[in-house]
Amino acid sequence: MDIEALNAEHGIDGVLRFTKGRGGFVMIEIANAHATALISPYGGQVLAYRPVDAAEDLLFVSDRAYFSEGKAIKGGIPVCWPWFGPDPEGKGRPAHGFVRAWPWTVLTTEALDDGSTRVRLGIADDKDTRAIWPQYFNLLVDIRLAGALAVDLVTRNAGDRPFRITQGLHAYFKIGDVDGVRVEGLDGCRYIDQAKDGAGAVLTQHGPVGFEREVNRIYEDVPSVLNIIDPAMGRRIRIESEQSRTAVVWNPWAETAMAMDDLDDQDYRRFICVETVNTASEVIEIPAGEDYRLGACYAVEPL
């Protein structure tokens, strides 16, 4: 991507500019009346978002994250598509699909009347994507930066027959310390336990979700609003989802974190993932010529 050309076509004076970031990747830097943010067109990924009155960023990005072609960036809000989790056909394709390690095209940038900023990035199928996933599609991530951060993932079936997807907005949230953090809103929900010692058991959540060991759970029939309560940072993170009735809560804990080259050994104490997804029993079929929109809105509130 040519930074000079991108700034000429899509830059917004005093609000949005394209720069060179880690690994030489092109980045979109935004500073408007409401918040600051950093977006990577590689992966179509929000990497940072901080309201003007917030003491800390909403999102976590590992200091050891890969910024290299063909690898996913550990942190922010990776886009998992057109499947969530392992390759559903067992063909050895990447976990969580291929678009989180793929270059997206900058479609539009816009300064809105309320002082917020909108960025749209997209991928259209070509021979390279069809070699991985043989479907015709247009994929759009629509990012709106105001007092809250809104991210919509819109899939259009550009072919002549239906296709099926699972997907997710795999958000990594920065926390003060994993001790004492809890996720509220899932009481009574059934979940599939995917942690190493969970063996895929189907269980029911009782009370808020806490973290004392590895947590890797797919919750089903979830409400549209979940909250992360973070006493160490004195804040609540509100997550409002649209067209999603499944959610994933993940923290790798110490042993798994130590096995990941793109995480520091102590990073498990600094983030949790609460992911707005369509997965497990929630497989989405999109008819030919139609769209499906998965959405999440993230807001930071004081406790």
GROMACS .gro file of C-alpha atoms in nm:
model
  303
    1MET     CA    1   0.000   0.000   0.000
    2ASP     CA    2   0.127   0.347  -0.091
    3ILE     CA    3   0.093   0.569   0.217
    4GLU     CA    4   0.110   0.893   0.019
    5ALA     CA    5  -0.165   0.778  -0.216
    6LEU     CA    6  -0.381   0.653   0.072
    7ASN     CA    7  -0.351   0.985   0.254
    8ALA     CA    8  -0.436   1.173  -0.065
    9GLU     CA    9  -0.748   0.964  -0.128
   10HIS     CA   10  -0.867   0.872   0.220
   11GLY     CA   11  -0.691   1.096   0.473
   12ILE     CA   12  -0.899   1.343   0.676
   13ASP     CA   13  -0.716   1.659   0.785
   14GLY     CA   14  -0.669   1.673   1.160
   15VAL     CA   15  -0.856   1.345   1.213
   16LEU     CA   16  -0.728   1.049   1.012
   17ARG     CA   17  -0.394   0.968   0.856
   18PHE     CA   18  -0.210   0.665   0.720
   19THR     CA   19   0.132   0.590   0.869
   20LYS     CA   20   0.387   0.309   0.876
   21GLY     CA   21   0.368   0.096   1.189
   22ARG     CA   22   0.525  -0.215   1.339
   23GLY     CA   23   0.674  -0.452   1.082
   24GLY     CA   24   0.636  -0.182   0.818
   25PHE     CA   25   0.259  -0.241   0.810
   26VAL     CA   26   0.037   0.047   0.700
   27MET     CA   27  -0.175   0.176   0.988
   28ILE     CA   28  -0.472   0.410   1.013
   29GLU     CA   29  -0.436   0.657   1.300
   30ILE     CA   30  -0.750   0.839   1.416
   31ALA     CA   31  -0.790   1.120   1.668
   32ASN     CA   32  -1.134   1.279   1.671
   33ALA     CA   33  -1.344   1.466   1.927
   34HIS     CA   34  -1.444   1.142   2.098
   35ALA     CA   35  -1.151   0.900   2.091
   36THR     CA   36  -0.819   0.789   1.947
   37ALA     CA   37  -0.775   0.465   1.757
   38LEU     CA   38  -0.540   0.254   1.550
   39ILE     CA   39  -0.661   0.028   1.269
   40SER     CA   40  -0.459  -0.219   1.061
   41PRO     CA   41  -0.581  -0.274   0.701
   42TYR     CA   42  -0.384  -0.599   0.722
   43GLY     CA   43  -0.638  -0.823   0.891
   44GLY     CA   44  -0.908  -0.554   0.888
   45GLN     CA   45  -0.832  -0.519   1.256
   46VAL     CA   46  -0.886  -0.251   1.520
   47LEU     CA   47  -0.571  -0.251   1.735
   48ALA     CA   48  -0.642   0.037   1.972
   49TYR     CA   49  -0.937   0.245   2.089
   50ARG     CA   50  -0.932   0.494   2.373
   51PRO     CA   51  -1.211   0.741   2.456
   52VAL     CA   52  -1.080   1.090   2.530
   53ASP     CA   53  -1.177   1.064   2.898
   54ALA     CA   54  -1.037   0.711   2.949
   55ALA     CA   55  -0.716   0.644   3.140
   56GLU     CA   56  -0.636   0.324   2.947
   57ASP     CA   57  -0.698   0.171   2.608
   58LEU     CA   58  -0.994  -0.061   2.565
   59LEU     CA   59  -0.790  -0.324   2.383
   60PHE     CA   60  -0.484  -0.541   2.449
   61VAL     CA   61  -0.212  -0.610   2.191
   62SER     CA   62   0.081  -0.833   2.283
   63ASP     CA   63   0.425  -0.673   2.273
   64ARG     CA   64   0.536  -0.998   2.108
   65ALA     CA   65   0.261  -1.001   1.846
   66TYR     CA   66   0.366  -1.092   1.494
   67PHE     CA   67   0.356  -0.811   1.240
   68SER     CA   68   0.450  -1.015   0.937
   69GLU     CA   69   0.271  -1.135   0.625
   70GLY     CA   70   0.084  -1.461   0.667
   71LYS     CA   71   0.056  -1.438   1.046
   72ALA     CA   72  -0.231  -1.311   1.259
   73ILE     CA   73  -0.175  -1.015   1.494
   74LYS     CA   74  -0.226  -1.120   1.857
   75GLY     CA   75  -0.462  -0.864   2.007
   76GLY     CA   76  -0.710  -0.593   1.921
   77ILE     CA   77  -1.019  -0.726   1.742
   78PRO     CA   78  -0.918  -0.995   1.492
   79VAL     CA   79  -1.181  -1.095   1.236
   80CYS     CA   80  -1.247  -1.471   1.228
   81TRP     CA   81  -1.410  -1.570   0.896
   82PRO     CA   82  -1.544  -1.773   0.713
   83TRP     CA   83  -1.509  -2.021   0.995
   84PHE     CA   84  -1.455  -1.984   1.367
   85GLY     CA   85  -1.222  -2.233   1.534
   86PRO     CA   86  -1.052  -2.525   1.356
   87ASP     CA   87  -1.088  -2.585   0.982
   88PRO     CA   88  -1.439  -2.738   0.963
   89GLU     CA   89  -1.337  -2.963   0.675
   90GLY     CA   90  -1.006  -3.077   0.826
   91LYS     CA   91  -0.805  -2.963   0.524
   92GLY     CA   92  -0.528  -2.802   0.726
   93ARG     CA   93  -0.644  -2.448   0.659
   94PRO     CA   94  -0.577  -2.184   0.928
   95ALA     CA   95  -0.780  -2.183   1.247
   96HIS     CA   96  -1.037  -1.902   1.254
   97GLY     CA   97  -1.033  -1.866   0.875
   98PHE     CA   98  -0.797  -1.672   0.655
   99VAL     CA   99  -0.900  -1.304   0.657
  100ARG     CA  100  -0.727  -1.213   0.985
  101ALA     CA  101  -0.396  -1.267   0.800
  102TRP     CA  102  -0.500  -1.109   0.470
  103PRO     CA  103  -0.469  -0.760   0.320
  104TRP     CA  104  -0.797  -0.568   0.317
  105THR     CA  105  -0.875  -0.281   0.081
  106VAL     CA  106  -0.953   0.065   0.220
  107LEU     CA  107  -1.298   0.138   0.075
  108THR     CA  108  -1.404   0.463   0.241
  109THR     CA  109  -1.323   0.695   0.530
  110GLU     CA  110  -1.567   0.955   0.656
  111ALA     CA  111  -1.590   1.231   0.917
  112LEU     CA  112  -1.949   1.240   1.044
  113ASP     CA  113  -2.144   1.542   1.165
  114ASP     CA  114  -2.134   1.432   1.530
  115GLY     CA  115  -1.753   1.430   1.532
  116SER     CA  116  -1.724   1.054   1.493
  117THR     CA  117  -1.524   0.877   1.222
  118ARG     CA  118  -1.616   0.587   0.997
  119VAL     CA  119  -1.376   0.350   0.821
  120ARG     CA  120  -1.479   0.073   0.583
  121LEU     CA  121  -1.242  -0.202   0.474
  122GLY     CA  122  -1.323  -0.488   0.241
  123ILE     CA  123  -1.220  -0.810   0.072
  124ALA     CA  124  -1.371  -0.947  -0.248
  125ASP     CA  125  -1.313  -1.301  -0.362
  126ASP     CA  126  -1.043  -1.368  -0.622
  127LYS     CA  127  -0.851  -1.672  -0.740
  128ASP     CA  128  -0.635  -1.668  -0.425
  129THR     CA  129  -0.931  -1.667  -0.185
  130ARG     CA  130  -1.118  -1.927  -0.392
  131ALA     CA  131  -0.816  -2.158  -0.370
  132ILE     CA  132  -0.872  -2.155   0.008
  133TRP     CA  133  -1.251  -2.125   0.022
  134PRO     CA  134  -1.430  -2.178  -0.312
  135GLN     CA  135  -1.707  -1.919  -0.276
  136TYR     CA  136  -1.795  -1.584  -0.431
  137PHE     CA  137  -1.830  -1.312  -0.169
  138ASN     CA  138  -1.784  -0.952  -0.062
  139LEU     CA  139  -1.676  -0.900   0.298
  140LEU     CA  140  -1.695  -0.560   0.469
  141VAL     CA  141  -1.582  -0.444   0.811
  142ASP     CA  142  -1.751  -0.117   0.906
  143ILE     CA  143  -1.579   0.060   1.199
  144ARG     CA  144  -1.732   0.366   1.369
  145LEU     CA  145  -1.535   0.557   1.630
  146ALA     CA  146  -1.729   0.779   1.868
  147GLY     CA  147  -1.783   0.769   2.245
  148ALA     CA  148  -1.822   0.396   2.185
  149LEU     CA  149  -1.656   0.170   1.929
  150ALA     CA  150  -1.889  -0.006   1.685
  151VAL     CA  151  -1.772  -0.283   1.453
  152ASP     CA  152  -1.995  -0.454   1.196
  153LEU     CA  153  -1.887  -0.749   0.984
  154VAL     CA  154  -2.103  -0.778   0.673
  155THR     CA  155  -2.090  -1.082   0.444
  156ARG     CA  156  -2.250  -1.069   0.099
  157ASN     CA  157  -2.301  -1.389  -0.094
  158ALA     CA  158  -2.199  -1.288  -0.447
  159GLY     CA  159  -2.253  -1.636  -0.590
  160ASP     CA  160  -2.556  -1.818  -0.727
  161ARG     CA  161  -2.606  -2.068  -0.445
  162PRO     CA  162  -2.624  -2.049  -0.063
  163PHE     CA  163  -2.313  -2.087   0.152
  164ARG     CA  164  -2.264  -2.140   0.524
  165ILE     CA  165  -2.024  -1.965   0.760
  166THR     CA  166  -1.925  -1.935   1.121
  167GLN     CA  167  -1.745  -1.617   1.229
  168GLY     CA  168  -1.643  -1.391   1.511
  169LEU     CA  169  -1.506  -1.060   1.639
  170HIS     CA  170  -1.230  -1.202   1.860
  171ALA     CA  171  -1.188  -0.901   2.092
  172TYR     CA  172  -0.893  -0.889   2.335
  173PHE     CA  173  -0.975  -0.655   2.624
  174LYS     CA  174  -0.705  -0.494   2.836
  175ILE     CA  175  -0.752  -0.554   3.208
  176GLY     CA  176  -0.571  -0.440   3.521
  177ASP     CA  177  -0.521  -0.790   3.657
  178VAL     CA  178  -0.702  -1.115   3.589
  179ASP     CA  179  -0.763  -1.161   3.963
  180GLY     CA  180  -1.100  -1.012   4.044
  181VAL     CA  181  -1.213  -0.962   3.685
  182ARG     CA  182  -1.553  -1.108   3.606
  183VAL     CA  183  -1.791  -1.128   3.311
  184GLU     CA  184  -2.154  -1.062   3.392
  185GLY     CA  185  -2.461  -1.152   3.188
  186LEU     CA  186  -2.406  -1.523   3.128
  187ASP     CA  187  -2.569  -1.662   3.443
  188GLY     CA  188  -2.786  -1.958   3.346
  189CYS     CA  189  -2.639  -1.994   2.996
  190ARG     CA  190  -2.524  -2.332   2.873
  191TYR     CA  191  -2.163  -2.354   2.759
  192ILE     CA  192  -1.924  -2.595   2.591
  193ASP     CA  193  -1.602  -2.621   2.791
  194GLN     CA  194  -1.310  -2.625   2.547
  195ALA     CA  195  -1.029  -2.583   2.800
  196LYS     CA  196  -0.767  -2.856   2.820
  197ASP     CA  197  -0.934  -3.013   3.120
  198GLY     CA  198  -1.287  -2.944   2.994
  199ALA     CA  199  -1.309  -3.232   2.745
  200GLY     CA  200  -1.593  -3.061   2.559
  201ALA     CA  201  -1.833  -3.099   2.851
  202VAL     CA  202  -2.164  -2.911   2.825
  203LEU     CA  203  -2.228  -2.723   3.149
  204THR     CA  204  -2.438  -2.437   3.285
  205GLN     CA  205  -2.296  -2.108   3.409
  206HIS     CA  206  -2.381  -2.012   3.766
  207GLY     CA  207  -2.321  -1.647   3.853
  208PRO     CA  208  -2.055  -1.433   3.684
  209VAL     CA  209  -1.759  -1.585   3.500
  210GLY     CA  210  -1.435  -1.562   3.700
  211PHE     CA  211  -1.078  -1.657   3.613
  212GLU     CA  212  -0.871  -1.891   3.829
  213ARG     CA  213  -0.751  -2.127   3.553
  214GLU     CA  214  -0.772  -2.159   3.177
  215VAL     CA  215  -1.116  -2.052   3.051
  216ASN     CA  216  -1.218  -2.143   2.695
  217ARG     CA  217  -1.595  -2.161   2.666
  218ILE     CA  218  -1.858  -2.126   2.395
  219TYR     CA  219  -2.177  -1.990   2.551
  220GLU     CA  220  -2.509  -2.043   2.375
  221ASP     CA  221  -2.836  -1.845   2.380
  222VAL     CA  222  -2.659  -1.545   2.527
  223PRO     CA  223  -2.819  -1.205   2.593
  224SER     CA  224  -2.735  -0.909   2.369
  225VAL     CA  225  -2.544  -0.725   2.645
  226LEU     CA  226  -2.247  -0.858   2.846
  227ASN     CA  227  -2.028  -0.666   3.089
  228ILE     CA  228  -1.666  -0.706   3.194
  229ILE     CA  229  -1.614  -0.579   3.548
  230ASP     CA  230  -1.252  -0.480   3.611
  231PRO     CA  231  -1.196  -0.358   3.970
  232ALA     CA  232  -0.820  -0.303   3.916
  233MET     CA  233  -0.893  -0.046   3.643
  234GLY     CA  234  -1.212   0.075   3.805
  235ARG     CA  235  -1.413   0.029   3.488
  236ARG     CA  236  -1.690  -0.166   3.322
  237ILE     CA  237  -1.664  -0.269   2.956
  238ARG     CA  238  -2.009  -0.303   2.801
  239ILE     CA  239  -2.038  -0.531   2.497
  240GLU     CA  240  -2.360  -0.509   2.297
  241SER     CA  241  -2.397  -0.760   2.016
  242GLU     CA  242  -2.629  -0.788   1.717
  243GLN     CA  243  -2.724  -1.102   1.525
  244SER     CA  244  -2.522  -1.321   1.760
  245ARG     CA  245  -2.658  -1.570   2.013
  246THR     CA  246  -2.324  -1.734   2.089
  247ALA     CA  247  -2.026  -1.586   2.272
  248VAL     CA  248  -1.676  -1.708   2.356
  249VAL     CA  249  -1.494  -1.626   2.679
  250TRP     CA  250  -1.122  -1.705   2.675
  251ASN     CA  251  -0.816  -1.663   2.889
  252PRO     CA  252  -0.524  -1.901   2.821
  253TRP     CA  253  -0.382  -1.899   3.176
  254ALA     CA  254  -0.016  -1.957   3.250
  255GLU     CA  255   0.070  -2.288   3.082
  256THR     CA  256  -0.092  -2.208   2.747
  257ALA     CA  257   0.044  -1.852   2.745
  258MET     CA  258   0.397  -1.984   2.799
  259ALA     CA  259   0.355  -2.209   2.492
  260MET     CA  260   0.263  -1.917   2.265
  261ASP     CA  261   0.555  -1.738   2.104
  262ASP     CA  262   0.348  -1.426   2.043
  263LEU     CA  263   0.248  -1.385   2.409
  264ASP     CA  264   0.465  -1.290   2.703
  265ASP     CA  265   0.450  -1.546   2.983
  266GLN     CA  266   0.257  -1.303   3.206
  267ASP     CA  267   0.024  -1.165   2.939
  268TYR     CA  268  -0.258  -1.392   3.053
  269ARG     CA  269  -0.292  -1.160   3.352
  270ARG     CA  270  -0.338  -0.856   3.125
  271PHE     CA  271  -0.628  -0.955   2.898
  272ILE     CA  272  -0.942  -1.155   2.858
  273CYS     CA  273  -1.134  -1.224   2.537
  274VAL     CA  274  -1.511  -1.189   2.521
  275GLU     CA  275  -1.600  -1.263   2.162
  276THR     CA  276  -1.912  -1.181   1.964
  277VAL     CA  277  -1.953  -1.484   1.741
  278ASN     CA  278  -2.170  -1.716   1.536
  279THR     CA  279  -2.034  -2.062   1.610
  280ALA     CA  280  -2.113  -2.410   1.748
  281SER     CA  281  -2.487  -2.462   1.687
  282GLU     CA  282  -2.515  -2.112   1.534
  283VAL     CA  283  -2.409  -2.176   1.174
  284ILE     CA  284  -2.521  -1.900   0.938
  285GLU     CA  285  -2.656  -1.983   0.592
  286ILE     CA  286  -2.656  -1.688   0.351
  287PRO     CA  287  -2.870  -1.723   0.037
  288ALA     CA  288  -2.732  -1.615  -0.301
  289GLY     CA  289  -2.732  -1.238  -0.339
  290GLU     CA  290  -2.805  -1.168   0.029
  291ASP     CA  291  -2.612  -1.018   0.324
  292TYR     CA  292  -2.555  -1.108   0.687
  293ARG     CA  293  -2.434  -0.854   0.944
  294LEU     CA  294  -2.266  -0.945   1.272
  295GLY     CA  295  -2.224  -0.644   1.498
  296ALA     CA  296  -2.068  -0.541   1.829
  297CYS     CA  297  -2.054  -0.210   2.015
  298TYR     CA  298  -1.799  -0.159   2.292
  299ALA     CA  299  -1.826   0.112   2.559
  300VAL     CA  300  -1.613   0.193   2.864
  301GLU     CA  301  -1.787   0.310   3.184
  302PRO     CA  302  -1.654   0.386   3.533
  303LEU     CA  303  -1.750   0.150   3.814
   0.00000   0.00000   0.00000
